[in-house]
């Protein structure tokens, strides 16, 4: 029975339930005064029949026999009152911003004399995948800043692909405005990562809860205000839940020296006439390489002439299995003397017939004086 077994049995025990027949009849009828519509992913705001916008406006798609009662376009009736979700309102906004399915039910509460709108959705279980599977298709390294996300796509070998991307947001103003800005930036980041074909996003494991006091940073008031304004706690929880909605995983890495080493090893090599690299873009590469399990430092090429120290000290890195790779290398003269001692051949350069005087040297060049 709609309304519950207890309400049905109260009809035969009105005195024990402290109800009159009129009050019971009102409750019985109200339990049938409801409107319910299931959601559908891909539709605008997750529901075509009952649509609720982020600012709380409710509109109902009227059936064809009632289309003449519509007060808006496309046969929709907009309610005069707006709604607000105090419980899990952030999760509800995250879903409707991504056009995920949300079911609604409009019903009346007789005791309070109010109408309520209930939103329902299925919360996906955050699945943990092996780290090798997350790294198989590459990674998107994301550097979190006070006003934007700096992202860079890397392949599974740690090589940057394409150009850096930046997703800006504004954390000034009211709390609702800041919340909407962060939510919109995360949505754009996740959609771009999904188009890139990666399975995971690498991000710094930031936590300024214990590092924004005056004892930590002294009189640097502006810097303390900067890190206090970064919503690292909310960002971490929201990013994990929103990434689970689109099927992406999150790999959190140690943030130590990512900005400094990224600027040192990746900013200058990737800067060109058509691509501008910032310190934050280079930090995104460093975070992505660390999430992939690669060192941040680049492996530079050997000298141009040969792989000895003739043109300077070697810059190529020796493999970890090579013995004595950390020992001091011998100078060039020592190795040449050892080579002569082994071969027992003392070669000397032949005498040149050319005069040592500069003016006596013959030249095949013809000097022509032009205007």
CSV table of C-alpha atoms in Angstrom, one decimal:
chain,number,residue,atom,x,y,z
A,1,UNK,CA,0.0,0.0,0.0
A,2,UNK,CA,1.4,3.4,-1.0
A,3,UNK,CA,2.1,5.3,2.2
A,4,UNK,CA,3.0,2.3,4.3
A,5,UNK,CA,1.3,-0.4,6.3
A,6,UNK,CA,1.3,1.7,9.4
A,7,UNK,CA,-0.9,4.5,7.8
A,8,UNK,CA,-3.3,1.8,6.6
A,9,UNK,CA,-3.7,0.3,10.0
A,10,UNK,CA,-4.1,3.7,11.6
A,11,UNK,CA,-7.5,3.9,9.9
A,12,UNK,CA,-8.8,1.3,12.3
A,13,UNK,CA,-7.1,2.8,15.4
A,14,UNK,CA,-7.6,6.5,15.1
A,15,UNK,CA,-7.7,7.0,18.8
A,16,UNK,CA,-4.4,5.3,19.4
A,17,UNK,CA,-2.8,7.2,16.5
A,18,UNK,CA,-4.3,10.5,17.9
A,19,UNK,CA,-5.8,11.3,14.5
A,20,UNK,CA,-9.3,12.3,13.3
A,21,UNK,CA,-10.8,10.8,10.3
A,22,UNK,CA,-10.3,14.1,8.3
A,23,UNK,CA,-6.6,14.2,9.2
A,24,UNK,CA,-6.1,10.6,8.3
A,25,UNK,CA,-7.9,11.1,5.0
A,26,UNK,CA,-5.7,14.1,4.2
A,27,UNK,CA,-2.5,12.0,4.8
A,28,UNK,CA,-3.9,9.2,2.8
A,29,UNK,CA,-4.6,11.4,-0.2
A,30,UNK,CA,-1.3,13.3,0.1
A,31,UNK,CA,0.7,10.0,-0.3
A,32,UNK,CA,-0.8,9.9,-3.8
A,33,UNK,CA,0.1,13.5,-4.6
A,34,UNK,CA,3.6,13.1,-6.0
A,35,UNK,CA,5.4,13.5,-9.2
A,36,UNK,CA,8.5,11.3,-10.0
A,37,UNK,CA,10.8,11.1,-13.0
A,38,UNK,CA,13.8,8.9,-13.6
A,39,UNK,CA,17.0,10.6,-14.9
A,40,UNK,CA,18.9,9.8,-18.1
A,41,UNK,CA,22.6,10.5,-18.7
A,42,UNK,CA,23.3,12.7,-21.7
A,43,UNK,CA,20.2,14.9,-21.2
A,44,UNK,CA,20.5,18.4,-20.0
A,45,UNK,CA,21.1,18.5,-16.3
A,46,UNK,CA,20.5,14.7,-16.2
A,47,UNK,CA,16.7,14.8,-16.4
A,48,UNK,CA,14.4,15.8,-19.3
A,49,UNK,CA,11.0,15.6,-17.4
A,50,UNK,CA,11.9,17.4,-14.2
A,51,UNK,CA,14.8,19.7,-14.8
A,52,UNK,CA,16.6,21.5,-12.0
A,53,UNK,CA,19.3,24.1,-12.9
A,54,UNK,CA,22.4,24.8,-10.8
A,55,UNK,CA,20.7,28.0,-9.4
A,56,UNK,CA,17.7,26.0,-8.2
A,57,UNK,CA,15.1,26.7,-10.9
A,58,UNK,CA,12.6,23.8,-11.4
A,59,UNK,CA,10.8,23.2,-14.6
A,60,UNK,CA,8.5,20.3,-15.6
A,61,UNK,CA,7.9,19.0,-19.1
A,62,UNK,CA,4.2,18.8,-19.5
A,63,UNK,CA,2.5,16.1,-21.5
A,64,UNK,CA,0.7,16.9,-24.8
A,65,UNK,CA,-2.8,17.2,-23.3
A,66,UNK,CA,-1.5,19.8,-20.8
A,67,UNK,CA,0.8,21.6,-23.1
A,68,UNK,CA,-1.5,24.7,-23.2
A,69,UNK,CA,-0.7,25.3,-19.5
A,70,UNK,CA,3.0,25.8,-20.1
A,71,UNK,CA,4.5,29.2,-19.1
A,72,UNK,CA,7.8,28.6,-20.8
A,73,UNK,CA,9.2,27.5,-24.2
A,74,UNK,CA,9.1,23.9,-25.4
A,75,UNK,CA,6.1,23.0,-23.4
A,76,UNK,CA,7.7,23.4,-20.0
A,77,UNK,CA,6.2,24.8,-16.8
A,78,UNK,CA,8.6,26.7,-14.5
A,79,UNK,CA,7.8,26.6,-10.8
A,80,UNK,CA,7.8,29.9,-8.9
A,81,UNK,CA,9.8,28.6,-6.0
A,82,UNK,CA,13.5,27.6,-6.2
A,83,UNK,CA,15.1,24.7,-4.4
A,84,UNK,CA,18.4,24.2,-2.6
A,85,UNK,CA,20.1,21.0,-1.4
A,86,UNK,CA,21.8,21.4,1.9
A,87,UNK,CA,22.8,17.7,2.1
A,88,UNK,CA,25.3,16.6,-0.6
A,89,UNK,CA,24.6,19.7,-2.6
A,90,UNK,CA,28.1,19.7,-4.0
A,91,UNK,CA,27.8,16.1,-5.4
A,92,UNK,CA,24.4,17.0,-6.9
A,93,UNK,CA,26.0,20.0,-8.7
A,94,UNK,CA,28.9,17.9,-9.9
A,95,UNK,CA,26.5,15.4,-11.6
A,96,UNK,CA,24.2,18.0,-13.3
A,97,UNK,CA,27.2,19.9,-14.6
A,98,UNK,CA,28.3,16.7,-16.4
A,99,UNK,CA,24.7,15.9,-17.5
A,100,UNK,CA,24.7,12.7,-15.4
A,101,UNK,CA,21.4,10.9,-14.5
A,102,UNK,CA,19.5,12.3,-11.5
A,103,UNK,CA,16.0,11.2,-10.5
A,104,UNK,CA,13.6,13.6,-8.8
A,105,UNK,CA,10.5,13.2,-6.7
A,106,UNK,CA,8.2,16.0,-5.8
A,107,UNK,CA,6.0,15.3,-2.8
A,108,UNK,CA,4.1,17.0,0.1
A,109,UNK,CA,4.7,16.7,3.8
A,110,UNK,CA,1.4,17.1,5.6
A,111,UNK,CA,2.7,17.6,9.1
A,112,UNK,CA,5.0,20.5,8.1
A,113,UNK,CA,2.7,21.8,5.3
A,114,UNK,CA,5.6,21.9,2.8
A,115,UNK,CA,6.4,20.6,-0.6
A,116,UNK,CA,9.8,18.9,-1.1
A,117,UNK,CA,11.9,17.9,-4.0
A,118,UNK,CA,14.1,14.9,-3.5
A,119,UNK,CA,17.1,14.1,-5.8
A,120,UNK,CA,18.3,10.5,-6.1
A,121,UNK,CA,21.3,9.0,-7.9
A,122,UNK,CA,23.6,6.0,-7.6
A,123,UNK,CA,27.0,6.7,-6.2
A,124,UNK,CA,29.6,4.8,-8.1
A,125,UNK,CA,32.1,2.7,-6.1
A,126,UNK,CA,35.6,4.1,-6.4
A,127,UNK,CA,37.6,1.2,-7.9
A,128,UNK,CA,41.3,0.7,-7.3
A,129,UNK,CA,43.2,-0.5,-10.3
A,130,UNK,CA,46.8,-1.7,-10.5
A,131,UNK,CA,49.4,0.9,-10.9
A,132,UNK,CA,50.7,-0.8,-14.1
A,133,UNK,CA,47.2,-0.5,-15.7
A,134,UNK,CA,47.0,3.1,-14.8
A,135,UNK,CA,50.3,3.8,-16.4
A,136,UNK,CA,49.8,1.7,-19.5
A,137,UNK,CA,48.2,4.5,-21.6
A,138,UNK,CA,50.3,7.4,-20.3
A,139,UNK,CA,49.4,10.0,-17.7
A,140,UNK,CA,48.2,13.6,-17.4
A,141,UNK,CA,50.3,15.5,-14.9
A,142,UNK,CA,48.4,18.3,-13.2
A,143,UNK,CA,50.1,21.1,-11.2
A,144,UNK,CA,47.7,22.8,-8.7
A,145,UNK,CA,48.0,26.6,-8.4
A,146,UNK,CA,46.1,29.4,-6.7
A,147,UNK,CA,44.2,30.4,-9.9
A,148,UNK,CA,44.6,27.5,-12.4
A,149,UNK,CA,45.4,23.9,-13.1
A,150,UNK,CA,48.5,23.4,-15.4
A,151,UNK,CA,48.2,20.1,-17.2
A,152,UNK,CA,50.5,18.2,-19.6
A,153,UNK,CA,50.0,14.9,-21.3
A,154,UNK,CA,52.8,12.3,-21.2
A,155,UNK,CA,53.1,8.9,-22.9
A,156,UNK,CA,54.0,5.8,-20.9
A,157,UNK,CA,57.7,6.5,-21.4
A,158,UNK,CA,57.4,9.9,-19.8
A,159,UNK,CA,57.8,12.0,-23.0
A,160,UNK,CA,55.6,15.1,-23.2
A,161,UNK,CA,53.0,15.1,-26.0
A,162,UNK,CA,51.5,18.2,-27.6
A,163,UNK,CA,51.2,21.6,-25.9
A,164,UNK,CA,50.5,22.4,-22.3
A,165,UNK,CA,46.9,23.1,-21.2
A,166,UNK,CA,45.7,25.5,-18.5
A,167,UNK,CA,42.3,25.4,-16.8
A,168,UNK,CA,41.7,28.7,-14.9
A,169,UNK,CA,39.4,29.4,-12.0
A,170,UNK,CA,38.7,32.4,-9.7
A,171,UNK,CA,38.7,31.8,-5.9
A,172,UNK,CA,37.6,35.3,-5.0
A,173,UNK,CA,34.1,36.2,-4.0
A,174,UNK,CA,31.5,34.1,-2.2
A,175,UNK,CA,31.8,30.5,-1.2
A,176,UNK,CA,29.2,29.4,-3.8
A,177,UNK,CA,31.2,31.2,-6.6
A,178,UNK,CA,34.4,29.6,-5.5
A,179,UNK,CA,32.8,26.2,-5.4
A,180,UNK,CA,31.3,26.6,-8.9
A,181,UNK,CA,34.7,27.8,-10.3
A,182,UNK,CA,36.6,24.8,-9.0
A,183,UNK,CA,33.8,22.4,-10.1
A,184,UNK,CA,33.9,23.9,-13.6
A,185,UNK,CA,37.7,23.7,-13.9
A,186,UNK,CA,37.7,20.0,-12.8
A,187,UNK,CA,35.0,19.2,-15.3
A,188,UNK,CA,37.0,20.7,-18.1
A,189,UNK,CA,40.2,18.9,-17.0
A,190,UNK,CA,38.5,15.5,-16.8
A,191,UNK,CA,36.8,15.9,-20.2
A,192,UNK,CA,40.2,16.8,-21.8
A,193,UNK,CA,42.0,13.9,-20.1
A,194,UNK,CA,39.2,11.5,-21.3
A,195,UNK,CA,39.7,12.8,-24.9
A,196,UNK,CA,43.4,12.2,-24.6
A,197,UNK,CA,42.8,8.5,-24.0
A,198,UNK,CA,44.7,8.2,-20.7
A,199,UNK,CA,43.5,6.1,-17.8
A,200,UNK,CA,44.8,8.1,-14.8
A,201,UNK,CA,45.7,11.6,-13.7
A,202,UNK,CA,48.8,12.4,-11.7
A,203,UNK,CA,48.4,15.1,-9.1
A,204,UNK,CA,50.4,16.4,-6.1
A,205,UNK,CA,49.4,15.2,-2.7
A,206,UNK,CA,49.1,18.7,-1.2
A,207,UNK,CA,48.0,19.3,2.4
A,208,UNK,CA,48.5,22.8,3.9
A,209,UNK,CA,46.5,22.1,7.1
A,210,UNK,CA,49.7,22.3,9.2
A,211,UNK,CA,51.7,24.6,7.0
A,212,UNK,CA,49.9,27.9,7.0
A,213,UNK,CA,50.8,29.2,10.4
A,214,UNK,CA,53.0,32.2,11.2
A,215,UNK,CA,55.6,29.9,12.8
A,216,UNK,CA,56.0,28.1,9.5
A,217,UNK,CA,56.3,31.0,7.1
A,218,UNK,CA,57.0,34.0,9.4
A,219,UNK,CA,55.7,37.4,8.3
A,220,UNK,CA,55.0,36.3,4.8
A,221,UNK,CA,51.3,37.2,5.2
A,222,UNK,CA,50.6,37.3,1.4
A,223,UNK,CA,52.0,33.8,1.0
A,224,UNK,CA,50.1,32.5,3.9
A,225,UNK,CA,46.9,33.9,2.5
A,226,UNK,CA,47.7,32.3,-0.8
A,227,UNK,CA,48.0,28.8,0.5
A,228,UNK,CA,45.1,29.3,2.8
A,229,UNK,CA,42.9,30.1,-0.2
A,230,UNK,CA,43.8,26.9,-2.1
A,231,UNK,CA,41.0,24.4,-1.4
A,232,UNK,CA,43.3,21.4,-1.3
A,233,UNK,CA,41.1,19.3,1.0
A,234,UNK,CA,37.8,19.9,-1.0
A,235,UNK,CA,39.8,19.6,-4.2
A,236,UNK,CA,41.1,16.2,-3.4
A,237,UNK,CA,37.8,14.7,-2.4
A,238,UNK,CA,35.9,16.3,-5.3
A,239,UNK,CA,38.5,15.3,-7.9
A,240,UNK,CA,38.4,11.6,-6.8
A,241,UNK,CA,34.6,11.5,-6.9
A,242,UNK,CA,34.3,13.3,-10.2
A,243,UNK,CA,37.0,11.2,-11.8
A,244,UNK,CA,35.2,8.0,-10.7
A,245,UNK,CA,32.2,9.3,-12.6
A,246,UNK,CA,34.0,9.4,-15.9
A,247,UNK,CA,36.2,6.3,-15.4
A,248,UNK,CA,39.5,7.9,-14.5
A,249,UNK,CA,41.9,7.0,-11.7
A,250,UNK,CA,44.0,9.4,-9.6
A,251,UNK,CA,47.7,8.9,-8.8
A,252,UNK,CA,48.9,11.1,-5.9
A,253,UNK,CA,52.6,11.8,-5.8
A,254,UNK,CA,55.0,13.5,-3.5
A,255,UNK,CA,55.1,17.3,-4.3
A,256,UNK,CA,58.7,17.8,-3.2
A,257,UNK,CA,60.8,19.8,-5.7
A,258,UNK,CA,58.4,19.3,-8.6
A,259,UNK,CA,58.3,23.0,-9.5
A,260,UNK,CA,62.1,23.5,-9.1
A,261,UNK,CA,63.2,20.4,-11.0
A,262,UNK,CA,60.6,20.8,-13.7
A,263,UNK,CA,61.7,24.4,-14.3
A,264,UNK,CA,65.4,23.2,-14.3
A,265,UNK,CA,65.1,20.3,-16.7
A,266,UNK,CA,62.0,20.8,-18.9
A,267,UNK,CA,61.1,24.5,-19.2
A,268,UNK,CA,64.0,25.5,-21.5
A,269,UNK,CA,64.1,22.5,-23.8
A,270,UNK,CA,60.4,22.7,-24.6
A,271,UNK,CA,60.2,26.4,-25.2
A,272,UNK,CA,60.0,27.4,-28.8
A,273,UNK,CA,58.7,30.2,-31.0
A,274,UNK,CA,55.2,28.6,-31.2
A,275,UNK,CA,55.1,27.2,-27.6
A,276,UNK,CA,55.5,29.2,-24.4
A,277,UNK,CA,56.4,27.2,-21.3
A,278,UNK,CA,55.9,28.5,-17.8
A,279,UNK,CA,57.2,27.2,-14.6
A,280,UNK,CA,53.8,25.6,-13.8
A,281,UNK,CA,53.7,23.8,-17.1
A,282,UNK,CA,57.1,22.3,-16.5
A,283,UNK,CA,55.9,21.3,-13.0
A,284,UNK,CA,53.1,19.3,-14.6
A,285,UNK,CA,55.6,17.3,-16.6
A,286,UNK,CA,57.6,16.6,-13.4
A,287,UNK,CA,54.5,15.4,-11.6
A,288,UNK,CA,53.5,13.2,-14.5
A,289,UNK,CA,56.9,11.6,-14.8
A,290,UNK,CA,56.9,10.9,-11.0
A,291,UNK,CA,53.5,9.4,-11.3
A,292,UNK,CA,54.7,7.1,-14.1
A,293,UNK,CA,57.7,6.0,-12.0
A,294,UNK,CA,60.3,7.8,-14.1
A,295,UNK,CA,62.9,10.2,-12.7
A,296,UNK,CA,62.3,13.9,-13.3
A,297,UNK,CA,65.8,14.6,-14.7
A,298,UNK,CA,66.2,14.5,-18.4
A,299,UNK,CA,68.7,12.1,-20.0
A,300,UNK,CA,70.9,14.4,-22.1
A,301,UNK,CA,72.9,13.4,-25.1
A,302,UNK,CA,76.7,12.6,-25.1
A,303,UNK,CA,79.2,15.1,-26.6
A,304,UNK,CA,79.2,15.5,-30.4
A,305,UNK,CA,82.7,14.2,-31.2
A,306,UNK,CA,82.8,10.9,-29.3
A,307,UNK,CA,81.8,9.4,-26.0
A,308,UNK,CA,85.1,10.2,-24.3
A,309,UNK,CA,86.0,13.3,-22.4
A,310,UNK,CA,87.6,15.0,-25.4
A,311,UNK,CA,84.9,17.7,-25.6
A,312,UNK,CA,84.1,17.9,-21.9
A,313,UNK,CA,82.7,15.8,-19.2
A,314,UNK,CA,80.1,13.2,-20.2
A,315,UNK,CA,76.5,14.1,-19.6
A,316,UNK,CA,74.9,10.8,-20.4
A,317,UNK,CA,73.8,8.7,-17.4
A,318,UNK,CA,75.3,5.3,-16.9
A,319,UNK,CA,73.0,2.4,-16.3
A,320,UNK,CA,72.4,1.2,-12.8
A,321,UNK,CA,74.0,-2.1,-13.4
A,322,UNK,CA,77.3,-0.7,-14.7
A,323,UNK,CA,80.1,-1.2,-12.2
A,324,UNK,CA,82.3,1.7,-11.1
A,325,UNK,CA,79.9,4.2,-12.6
A,326,UNK,CA,80.2,6.6,-9.7
A,327,UNK,CA,84.1,6.6,-9.7
A,328,UNK,CA,86.2,9.5,-10.9
A,329,UNK,CA,87.1,9.2,-14.6
A,330,UNK,CA,90.7,9.4,-15.7
A,331,UNK,CA,91.9,12.4,-17.7
A,332,UNK,CA,92.5,12.2,-21.4
A,333,UNK,CA,96.3,12.3,-21.2
A,334,UNK,CA,96.3,9.3,-18.8
A,335,UNK,CA,94.2,7.2,-21.1
A,336,UNK,CA,96.4,8.1,-24.2
A,337,UNK,CA,99.6,7.1,-22.3
A,338,UNK,CA,98.0,3.8,-21.3
A,339,UNK,CA,97.0,3.1,-24.9
A,340,UNK,CA,100.6,3.7,-26.1
A,341,UNK,CA,102.0,1.5,-23.4
A,342,UNK,CA,99.7,-1.4,-24.4
A,343,UNK,CA,100.4,-1.1,-28.1
A,344,UNK,CA,104.1,-0.3,-27.7
A,345,UNK,CA,103.9,1.8,-30.8
A,346,UNK,CA,105.2,5.4,-30.6
A,347,UNK,CA,103.8,7.3,-33.5
A,348,UNK,CA,104.9,10.8,-34.3
A,349,UNK,CA,103.5,13.3,-36.7
A,350,UNK,CA,105.4,13.7,-40.0
A,351,UNK,CA,107.2,16.9,-40.9
A,352,UNK,CA,105.0,19.3,-43.0
A,353,UNK,CA,106.5,20.9,-46.0
A,354,UNK,CA,104.5,24.0,-45.5
A,355,UNK,CA,106.4,27.0,-44.1
A,356,UNK,CA,105.5,28.1,-40.6
A,357,UNK,CA,105.5,31.7,-41.7
A,358,UNK,CA,102.0,33.0,-42.4
A,359,UNK,CA,102.9,35.1,-45.4
A,360,UNK,CA,104.7,32.2,-47.1
A,361,UNK,CA,101.6,29.9,-46.9
A,362,UNK,CA,100.1,29.4,-50.4
A,363,UNK,CA,96.4,29.9,-50.7
A,364,UNK,CA,94.1,28.8,-53.5
A,365,UNK,CA,91.6,31.6,-52.6
A,366,UNK,CA,91.1,34.5,-55.0
A,367,UNK,CA,90.5,37.8,-53.3
A,368,UNK,CA,87.9,40.1,-55.1
A,369,UNK,CA,87.1,43.5,-53.9
A,370,UNK,CA,83.5,44.4,-54.5
A,371,UNK,CA,81.6,47.6,-53.8
